[in-house]
XYZ file of N, CA, C and O in Angstrom:
684
model
N 0.813 -1.230 0.033
C -0.001 0.001 -0.125
C 0.801 1.310 -0.047
O 0.498 2.221 -0.739
N 2.023 1.235 0.448
C 2.957 2.475 0.761
C 3.595 2.778 -0.882
O 4.102 3.538 -0.979
N 3.710 1.528 -1.344
C 4.653 1.744 -2.640
C 4.233 2.782 -3.534
O 4.884 3.415 -4.033
N 2.939 3.065 -3.814
C 2.608 4.070 -4.692
C 2.951 5.436 -4.467
O 3.402 6.229 -4.940
N 2.989 5.731 -2.827
C 3.298 6.901 -2.316
C 4.741 7.243 -2.310
O 5.296 8.128 -2.506
N 5.418 6.144 -2.187
C 6.924 6.108 -2.184
C 7.421 6.468 -3.610
O 8.415 7.200 -3.884
N 6.833 5.690 -4.619
C 7.161 5.948 -6.200
C 6.745 7.451 -6.631
O 7.475 8.070 -7.121
N 5.525 7.837 -5.811
C 5.169 9.157 -6.313
C 6.215 10.301 -5.671
O 6.636 11.227 -6.119
N 6.553 10.036 -4.395
C 7.597 10.789 -3.767
C 9.032 10.960 -4.333
O 9.616 11.847 -4.712
N 9.573 9.731 -4.996
C 10.846 9.553 -5.756
C 10.605 10.409 -6.925
O 11.488 11.158 -7.420
N 9.484 10.331 -7.729
C 9.240 11.037 -8.949
C 9.106 12.470 -8.644
O 9.693 13.184 -9.529
N 8.634 12.877 -7.575
C 8.473 14.382 -7.220
C 9.795 15.148 -6.988
O 9.981 16.016 -7.313
N 10.774 14.350 -6.243
C 12.034 14.707 -6.096
C 12.951 14.834 -7.082
O 13.578 15.629 -7.554
N 12.635 13.501 -8.199
C 13.479 13.700 -9.376
C 13.212 14.914 -10.338
O 13.670 15.533 -10.714
N 11.841 15.312 -10.384
C 11.368 16.111 -11.284
C 11.780 17.633 -10.818
O 12.010 18.543 -11.355
N 11.679 17.667 -9.358
C 12.258 18.914 -8.602
C 13.474 19.221 -8.930
O 14.049 20.126 -9.265
N 14.426 18.152 -8.842
C 15.781 18.207 -9.297
C 16.068 18.672 -10.511
O 17.042 19.584 -10.911
N 15.387 17.960 -11.521
C 15.573 18.455 -12.701
C 15.149 19.862 -13.097
O 15.654 20.495 -13.872
N 13.988 20.299 -12.641
C 13.504 21.811 -12.817
C 14.592 22.507 -12.200
O 14.827 23.468 -12.844
N 15.284 22.256 -11.045
C 16.298 23.110 -10.546
C 17.408 23.266 -11.418
O 17.848 24.372 -11.857
N 17.790 22.314 -12.238
C 19.092 22.007 -13.000
C 18.742 22.844 -14.379
O 19.332 23.931 -14.695
N 17.407 22.776 -14.823
C 17.021 23.394 -15.932
C 16.947 25.026 -15.402
O 17.328 25.859 -16.373
N 16.268 25.468 -14.560
C 15.957 26.667 -14.050
C 17.293 27.386 -13.604
O 17.557 28.631 -14.193
N 17.978 26.720 -12.933
C 19.057 27.496 -12.281
C 20.508 27.094 -12.772
O 21.671 27.795 -12.560
N 20.695 26.124 -13.692
C 21.905 25.530 -14.118
C 22.713 25.129 -13.093
O 22.343 25.003 -11.799
N 24.103 24.976 -13.384
C 25.175 24.508 -12.392
C 26.240 25.663 -12.393
O 26.363 26.177 -13.417
N 26.797 25.887 -11.310
C 27.760 26.786 -11.380
C 29.172 26.261 -12.100
O 29.231 25.124 -12.430
N 30.049 27.005 -12.533
C 31.082 26.670 -13.191
C 31.961 25.493 -12.443
O 31.740 25.539 -11.183
N 32.344 24.518 -13.254
C 33.374 23.448 -12.493
C 34.440 23.319 -13.239
O 34.271 23.493 -14.577
N 35.484 22.698 -12.721
C 36.705 22.463 -13.512
C 36.262 21.013 -14.453
O 35.836 20.273 -13.838
N 36.863 21.158 -15.603
C 36.587 20.034 -16.529
C 37.718 18.873 -16.613
O 38.623 19.031 -15.445
N 37.771 17.993 -17.308
C 38.756 16.939 -17.202
C 40.020 17.621 -17.581
O 40.096 18.378 -18.782
N 41.022 17.403 -17.026
C 42.495 17.940 -17.353
C 42.811 17.235 -18.521
O 43.955 17.888 -19.203
N 42.421 16.177 -19.122
C 42.762 15.644 -20.335
C 42.295 16.203 -21.625
O 42.704 15.975 -22.719
N 41.189 16.914 -21.508
C 40.385 17.563 -22.669
C 41.614 18.645 -23.118
O 42.115 19.525 -22.482
N 41.641 18.635 -24.693
C 42.590 19.515 -25.452
C 41.781 20.191 -26.524
O 41.040 19.519 -27.209
N 42.001 21.460 -26.904
C 41.247 21.955 -28.021
C 41.489 21.366 -29.146
O 40.757 21.229 -30.014
N 42.856 20.849 -29.478
C 43.436 20.481 -30.772
C 42.727 19.220 -30.953
O 42.650 18.570 -31.916
N 42.101 18.500 -29.970
C 41.356 17.220 -29.959
C 39.984 17.500 -30.808
O 39.236 16.499 -31.337
N 39.510 18.648 -30.982
C 38.392 18.805 -31.554
C 38.444 18.797 -33.277
O 39.360 19.687 -33.673
N 37.978 18.055 -33.976
C 37.874 18.038 -35.167
C 36.541 17.665 -35.985
O 36.224 16.248 -35.958
N 35.802 18.672 -36.318
C 34.436 18.578 -36.807
C 34.259 19.145 -38.072
O 34.887 20.303 -38.146
N 33.180 18.799 -38.478
C 32.866 19.735 -39.914
C 32.023 20.864 -39.462
O 31.358 20.975 -38.463
N 32.145 22.174 -40.191
C 31.234 23.094 -39.918
C 29.803 23.021 -40.658
O 29.691 21.907 -41.208
N 29.065 23.951 -40.501
C 27.717 23.876 -41.268
C 27.708 23.510 -42.672
O 26.729 23.316 -43.216
N 28.758 24.021 -43.148
C 29.072 23.907 -44.536
C 29.666 22.579 -44.865
O 29.801 22.416 -46.198
N 30.085 21.614 -44.256
C 30.553 20.388 -44.379
C 32.231 20.526 -44.351
O 32.715 19.446 -44.634
N 32.816 21.699 -44.251
C 34.289 21.781 -44.299
C 34.957 21.539 -42.868
O 34.345 21.940 -41.772
N 35.699 20.451 -42.796
C 36.367 20.134 -41.560
C 37.090 21.217 -40.922
O 37.945 21.942 -41.732
N 36.989 21.587 -39.722
C 37.544 22.410 -38.992
C 38.555 21.655 -37.877
O 37.783 20.655 -37.068
N 39.451 22.229 -37.367
C 40.243 21.510 -36.267
C 40.502 22.569 -35.260
O 41.032 23.697 -35.675
N 40.664 22.186 -33.977
C 40.782 23.163 -32.757
C 42.046 23.699 -32.794
O 42.404 24.722 -32.382
N 43.059 23.004 -33.509
C 44.438 23.755 -33.477
C 44.552 25.130 -34.171
O 45.357 25.943 -33.618
N 43.709 25.204 -35.021
C 43.876 26.576 -35.808
C 43.244 27.687 -34.795
O 43.839 28.913 -34.955
N 42.794 27.409 -33.662
C 42.379 28.555 -32.465
C 43.293 28.926 -31.631
O 43.033 29.434 -30.695
N 44.426 28.010 -31.477
C 45.570 28.050 -30.486
C 45.976 29.457 -30.633
O 46.278 29.967 -31.266
N 46.398 29.819 -29.172
C 46.816 31.199 -29.091
C 45.823 32.282 -28.737
O 45.916 33.360 -28.353
N 44.512 31.551 -28.672
C 43.172 32.494 -28.284
C 42.600 31.827 -27.126
O 42.614 30.647 -26.888
N 41.748 32.472 -26.574
C 40.993 31.838 -25.412
C 39.596 31.313 -26.234
O 38.962 32.237 -26.916
N 39.294 30.094 -26.119
C 38.152 29.868 -27.074
C 37.030 28.995 -26.187
O 37.278 28.322 -25.406
N 35.814 29.682 -26.402
C 34.728 29.494 -25.819
C 33.867 28.602 -26.569
O 33.458 29.013 -27.600
N 33.851 27.176 -26.366
C 33.078 26.208 -27.069
C 31.618 25.968 -26.599
O 31.712 25.450 -25.413
N 30.845 26.370 -27.152
C 29.229 26.340 -26.656
C 28.692 25.165 -27.373
O 28.536 25.069 -28.640
N 28.297 24.158 -26.671
C 27.441 22.990 -27.229
C 25.845 23.491 -27.142
O 25.419 23.698 -26.131
N 25.176 23.338 -28.291
C 23.740 23.717 -28.387
C 23.095 22.975 -29.373
O 23.733 22.149 -30.160
N 21.842 23.393 -29.440
C 21.011 22.646 -30.637
C 19.786 23.534 -30.712
O 19.392 24.437 -29.866
N 19.313 23.723 -31.893
C 18.125 24.467 -32.256
C 16.899 23.959 -31.780
O 15.927 25.060 -31.647
N 16.728 22.851 -31.240
C 15.615 22.443 -30.498
C 15.735 22.712 -29.080
O 14.667 22.174 -28.443
N 16.422 23.279 -28.484
C 16.983 23.716 -26.983
C 16.579 24.812 -26.818
O 17.562 25.735 -27.206
N 15.505 25.176 -26.093
C 15.084 26.635 -25.753
C 16.301 27.417 -24.970
O 16.465 28.588 -25.221
N 16.938 26.815 -23.887
C 17.924 27.534 -23.414
C 19.152 27.820 -24.307
O 19.913 28.860 -23.894
N 19.299 26.943 -25.052
C 20.239 27.136 -26.041
C 20.192 28.340 -26.976
O 20.789 29.089 -27.097
N 18.791 28.289 -27.356
C 18.487 29.456 -28.474
C 18.589 31.001 -27.479
O 18.889 31.789 -28.128
N 17.906 30.772 -26.434
C 18.233 32.134 -25.627
C 19.609 32.441 -25.339
O 19.789 33.669 -25.335
N 20.504 31.458 -25.300
C 21.983 31.936 -24.876
C 22.644 32.370 -26.164
O 23.732 33.151 -25.895
N 22.171 32.137 -27.520
C 23.145 32.377 -28.471
C 23.365 34.103 -28.761
O 24.513 34.451 -28.921
N 22.210 34.802 -28.559
C 22.670 36.284 -28.442
C 23.750 36.702 -27.679
O 24.441 37.627 -28.062
N 23.778 36.104 -26.458
C 24.679 36.551 -25.362
C 26.273 36.092 -26.201
O 27.176 36.807 -25.717
N 26.123 35.121 -26.676
C 27.549 34.748 -27.267
C 27.885 35.383 -28.434
O 29.142 35.755 -28.725
N 26.921 35.804 -29.343
C 27.343 36.909 -30.190
C 27.835 38.155 -29.792
O 28.673 38.492 -30.388
N 27.241 38.648 -28.849
C 27.552 39.688 -28.064
C 29.086 39.600 -27.526
O 29.933 40.554 -27.597
N 29.438 38.482 -26.795
C 30.689 38.253 -26.419
C 31.682 38.248 -27.354
O 32.737 38.816 -27.413
N 31.599 37.538 -28.579
C 32.207 37.540 -29.693
C 32.579 39.170 -30.266
O 33.861 39.313 -30.412
N 31.695 39.702 -30.256
C 31.753 41.114 -30.867
C 32.645 42.036 -29.783
O 33.601 42.707 -30.095
N 32.252 41.922 -28.422
C 32.833 42.566 -27.388
C 34.285 42.353 -27.070
O 35.204 42.991 -26.871
N 34.653 41.014 -27.242
C 35.781 40.346 -26.634
C 36.541 39.910 -27.708
O 37.831 39.427 -27.567
N 36.329 39.662 -29.033
C 37.000 39.103 -30.004
C 38.484 39.829 -30.229
O 39.454 39.154 -30.515
N 38.552 41.107 -30.294
C 39.902 41.797 -30.418
C 40.736 41.552 -29.270
O 41.744 41.903 -29.389
N 40.299 41.130 -28.157
C 41.123 40.746 -27.084
C 41.741 39.368 -27.057
O 42.238 38.921 -26.192
N 41.175 38.443 -28.092
C 41.627 37.205 -27.907
C 40.655 35.997 -28.022
O 40.985 34.987 -27.833
N 39.272 36.478 -27.860
C 38.287 35.442 -27.528
C 37.666 34.958 -28.901
O 37.425 35.767 -29.742
N 37.680 33.744 -29.084
C 37.028 33.130 -30.464
C 35.847 32.170 -29.652
O 36.020 31.312 -28.743
N 34.688 32.387 -29.943
C 33.431 31.643 -29.703
C 33.321 30.443 -30.667
O 33.467 30.834 -31.870
N 33.356 29.263 -30.353
C 32.941 28.175 -31.419
C 31.725 27.472 -31.028
O 31.660 26.971 -29.740
N 30.673 27.415 -31.700
C 29.484 26.715 -31.534
C 29.681 25.442 -31.947
O 30.045 25.231 -33.023
N 29.113 24.189 -31.158
C 28.908 23.096 -31.574
C 27.561 22.651 -31.610
O 27.090 22.456 -30.326
N 27.066 22.729 -32.767
C 25.637 22.175 -32.840
C 25.407 20.630 -32.724
O 25.943 19.864 -33.570
N 24.437 20.172 -31.800
C 24.230 18.982 -31.729
C 22.643 18.639 -32.581
O 21.845 18.747 -31.805
N 23.050 18.620 -33.724
C 21.772 18.946 -34.605
C 22.286 18.530 -35.990
O 23.243 18.158 -36.242
N 21.255 18.731 -37.065
C 21.643 18.288 -38.279
C 22.183 19.380 -38.916
O 21.687 20.623 -38.623
N 23.245 19.587 -40.099
C 23.909 20.920 -40.582
C 22.888 21.748 -40.915
O 22.962 22.846 -40.817
N 21.849 21.295 -41.559
C 20.889 22.244 -42.246
C 20.185 23.038 -41.337
O 19.886 24.289 -41.435
N 19.626 22.527 -40.235
C 18.892 23.252 -39.226
C 19.912 24.219 -38.381
O 19.723 25.181 -38.139
N 21.295 23.692 -38.029
C 22.184 24.679 -37.672
C 22.369 25.761 -38.442
O 22.731 26.900 -37.903
N 22.805 25.525 -39.829
C 23.098 26.624 -40.827
C 21.928 27.625 -40.843
O 22.117 28.808 -40.716
N 20.506 27.118 -41.004
C 19.536 28.177 -41.088
C 19.322 28.692 -39.657
O 19.160 30.021 -39.739
N 19.415 28.261 -38.893
C 19.049 29.106 -37.259
C 20.379 29.925 -37.246
O 20.010 31.256 -36.899
N 21.400 29.468 -37.506
C 22.705 30.478 -37.429
C 22.369 31.722 -38.307
O 22.732 33.005 -37.914
N 22.134 31.582 -39.500
C 21.790 32.581 -40.429
C 20.786 33.460 -39.864
O 20.685 34.765 -39.968
N 19.615 33.029 -39.229
C 18.499 33.808 -38.671
C 19.000 34.597 -37.701
O 18.505 35.624 -37.626
N 19.760 34.177 -36.695
C 20.099 34.857 -35.531
C 21.447 35.681 -35.697
O 21.717 36.337 -34.800
N 21.918 35.655 -36.654
C 23.263 36.253 -36.968
C 24.534 35.765 -36.232
O 25.473 36.415 -35.580
N 24.802 34.375 -36.011
C 25.960 33.726 -35.527
C 26.934 34.379 -36.083
O 27.325 34.178 -37.279
N 28.005 34.954 -35.413
C 29.162 35.584 -35.914
C 30.367 34.908 -35.565
O 31.611 35.392 -35.558
N 30.246 33.592 -35.576
C 31.543 32.815 -35.063
C 31.553 31.185 -35.587
O 30.358 30.901 -36.066
N 32.654 30.706 -35.578
C 32.608 29.308 -36.259
C 31.417 28.545 -35.738
O 31.295 28.353 -34.523
N 30.611 27.689 -36.546
C 29.734 26.957 -36.124
C 29.843 25.355 -36.634
O 29.667 25.311 -37.804
N 29.972 24.746 -35.552
C 30.469 23.188 -35.968
C 29.172 22.369 -35.952
O 28.314 22.783 -35.080
N 29.322 21.390 -36.413
C 28.043 20.331 -36.335
C 28.659 18.816 -35.806
O 29.875 18.317 -36.480
N 28.288 18.232 -34.784
C 28.548 17.012 -34.395
C 27.088 15.798 -34.446
O 26.140 16.641 -33.820
N 27.499 14.622 -34.617
C 26.449 13.806 -34.663
C 26.901 12.571 -33.972
O 26.710 12.185 -32.854
N 27.842 11.831 -34.688
C 28.311 10.635 -33.805
C 29.396 11.209 -32.819
O 30.104 12.029 -33.141
N 29.170 10.357 -31.608
C 30.232 10.777 -30.571
C 30.029 11.892 -29.778
O 30.937 12.496 -29.103
N 28.782 12.614 -29.878
C 28.511 13.890 -29.249
C 28.481 13.822 -27.673
O 28.987 14.729 -27.102
N 28.165 12.582 -27.178
C 28.187 12.492 -25.931
C 29.528 12.558 -25.310
O 29.772 12.981 -24.027
N 30.434 11.705 -25.887
C 31.746 11.387 -25.498
C 32.619 12.877 -25.354
O 33.254 13.029 -24.716
N 32.342 13.672 -26.628
C 32.799 14.775 -26.687
C 32.508 15.678 -25.390
O 33.245 16.473 -24.760
N 31.111 15.866 -25.284
C 30.803 16.843 -23.914
C 31.386 16.131 -22.680
O 31.855 17.009 -21.639
N 31.433 14.900 -22.387
C 31.960 14.099 -21.245
C 33.342 14.421 -21.155
O 33.889 14.564 -20.123
N 34.230 14.353 -22.267
C 35.567 14.725 -22.190
C 35.950 16.273 -21.828
O 36.932 16.515 -21.318
N 34.842 17.065 -22.120
C 35.135 18.541 -21.665
C 34.490 18.743 -20.267
O 34.458 20.019 -19.973
N 33.975 18.003 -19.670
C 33.594 18.063 -18.270
C 31.986 18.036 -18.100
O 31.621 18.577 -17.171
N 31.235 17.610 -18.904
C 29.701 17.490 -18.908
C 29.412 15.994 -18.816
O 29.111 15.294 -19.721
N 29.690 15.186 -17.490
C 29.010 13.871 -17.538
C 27.642 13.743 -17.792
O 27.341 12.526 -18.077
N 26.897 14.368 -17.661
C 25.471 14.308 -17.963
C 25.011 14.465 -19.428
O 24.127 14.035 -19.793
N 26.099 15.077 -20.349
C 25.714 15.110 -21.674
C 24.481 15.933 -21.961
O 23.872 15.655 -22.923
N 24.378 17.147 -21.064
C 23.146 17.960 -21.153
C 23.456 19.101 -22.104
O 24.605 19.622 -21.968
N 22.489 19.806 -22.625
C 22.647 21.027 -23.246
C 21.929 22.319 -22.667
O 20.910 21.832 -21.973
N 22.217 23.314 -22.615
C 23.452 24.017 -23.289
C 24.530 23.570 -22.299
O 24.633 23.276 -21.095
N 25.881 23.510 -22.937
C 27.042 23.275 -22.219
C 28.027 24.148 -22.883
O 28.376 23.998 -24.052
N 29.087 24.576 -21.904
C 30.055 25.498 -22.572
C 31.430 25.151 -21.911
O 31.489 24.788 -20.710
N 32.466 24.945 -22.567
C 33.965 24.530 -22.279
C 34.629 25.681 -22.746
O 34.757 26.280 -23.728
N 35.620 26.173 -21.622
C 36.480 27.363 -22.119
C 37.965 26.880 -21.931
O 38.373 26.193 -21.159
N 38.720 26.989 -23.103
C 39.905 26.666 -23.241
C 40.859 27.750 -23.161
O 40.689 28.908 -23.786
N 42.180 27.662 -22.444
C 43.037 28.874 -22.522
C 43.718 28.891 -23.677
O 43.676 28.085 -24.836
N 44.890 29.910 -23.867
C 45.548 30.080 -25.028
C 46.502 28.965 -25.535
O 46.705 28.924 -26.477
N 46.655 28.103 -24.382
C 47.511 26.741 -24.780
C 46.737 25.654 -25.205
O 47.134 24.787 -25.483
N 45.321 25.815 -25.358
C 44.372 24.790 -25.703
C 44.049 23.847 -24.413
O 43.624 22.641 -24.817
N 44.124 24.104 -23.269
C 44.108 23.287 -22.139
C 42.462 23.607 -21.641
O 42.396 24.862 -21.557
N 41.871 22.797 -21.369
C 40.543 23.022 -20.745
C 40.539 23.708 -19.314
O 41.409 23.333 -18.584
N 40.009 24.962 -19.261
C 40.259 25.905 -18.118
C 38.780 25.565 -17.178
O 39.032 25.788 -16.097
N 37.799 25.686 -17.782
C 36.526 25.750 -17.145
C 35.584 25.106 -17.995
O 35.522 25.138 -19.262
N 34.344 24.662 -17.320
C 33.245 24.054 -17.802
C 32.023 24.867 -17.132
O 31.951 24.935 -15.881
N 30.970 24.808 -17.936
C 29.747 25.447 -17.356
C 28.500 24.578 -18.048
O 28.258 24.590 -19.126
N 27.728 24.041 -17.114
C 26.574 23.320 -17.507
C 25.201 24.221 -17.290
O 25.158 24.561 -16.120
N 24.391 24.429 -18.364
C 23.339 25.098 -18.201
C 23.637 26.662 -18.964
O 24.500 26.874 -19.607
N 22.437 27.339 -19.038
C 22.424 28.709 -19.788
C 23.217 29.641 -19.205
O 23.181 29.783 -18.012
N 23.845 30.392 -19.852
C 24.658 31.659 -19.469
C 24.088 32.727 -19.839
O 23.521 32.954 -20.834
N 24.457 33.803 -18.936
C 24.176 35.109 -19.246
C 25.504 35.943 -19.531
O 26.511 35.185 -19.442
N 25.502 37.183 -19.865
C 26.669 37.946 -20.206
C 27.640 37.931 -19.042
O 28.933 37.904 -19.181
N 27.189 37.924 -17.793
C 28.050 37.865 -16.649
C 28.734 36.686 -16.273
O 29.830 36.557 -16.079
N 28.071 35.664 -16.632
C 28.530 34.256 -16.601
C 29.733 34.171 -17.538
O 30.682 33.498 -17.142
N 29.306 34.581 -18.708
C 30.412 34.528 -19.860
C 31.748 35.164 -19.404
O 32.747 34.835 -19.546
N 31.495 36.496 -19.148
C 32.667 37.493 -18.473
C 33.336 36.647 -17.445
O 34.742 36.612 -17.431
N 32.835 36.154 -16.410
C 33.390 35.572 -15.407
C 34.278 34.334 -15.703
O 35.333 33.957 -15.140
N 33.839 33.673 -16.834
C 34.783 32.392 -17.291
C 35.884 32.760 -18.184
O 36.973 32.272 -17.951
N 35.637 34.020 -19.134
C 36.707 34.261 -19.928
C 37.786 35.346 -19.506
O 38.956 35.244 -19.975
N 36.950 36.313 -19.068
C 37.805 37.544 -18.618
C 39.226 37.152 -17.893
O 40.407 37.857 -18.268
N 39.225 36.368 -16.851
C 40.643 35.896 -16.388
C 41.560 35.421 -17.200
O 42.669 35.363 -17.071
N 41.147 34.787 -18.221
C 42.080 34.056 -19.198
C 42.530 35.056 -20.427
O 43.423 34.631 -21.249
N 41.891 36.100 -20.588
C 42.228 37.022 -21.817
C 43.358 37.920 -21.540
O 43.977 38.364 -20.545
């Protein structure tokens, strides 16, 4: 007789925790020390292969997103602004869409993405896990220092202040 109440309680706790993560995200946490910018090798939205080595010497904010993810969509203008404001100081924003290339390209054109936009299909969970996201949830951001080492990771939606707190110390 108590089993339905126990199951209902567990369900309520789980849903509450998921809502909390969705609503408030998680604070920054250090990623895997093994992650390297040079290990990123993915096609961009036009199918041209891009390698993380080309961005060494810059602070690189890698944002994992999808066009079907509401917090990701809300976050994109913040990243466009960060690229505009901090690009001349050595910041490069790189988007990695966990989406089909056509959807990522169309969305990027509509919202004016002003930074490289890559696409991942196979191995997307492994890529996020290697960068400090064991949940493989979106949106997710990894920041690499000028030497290509993972410096910080952030799970959840970011605002301008969050972006500044992650990248400013590295610029």
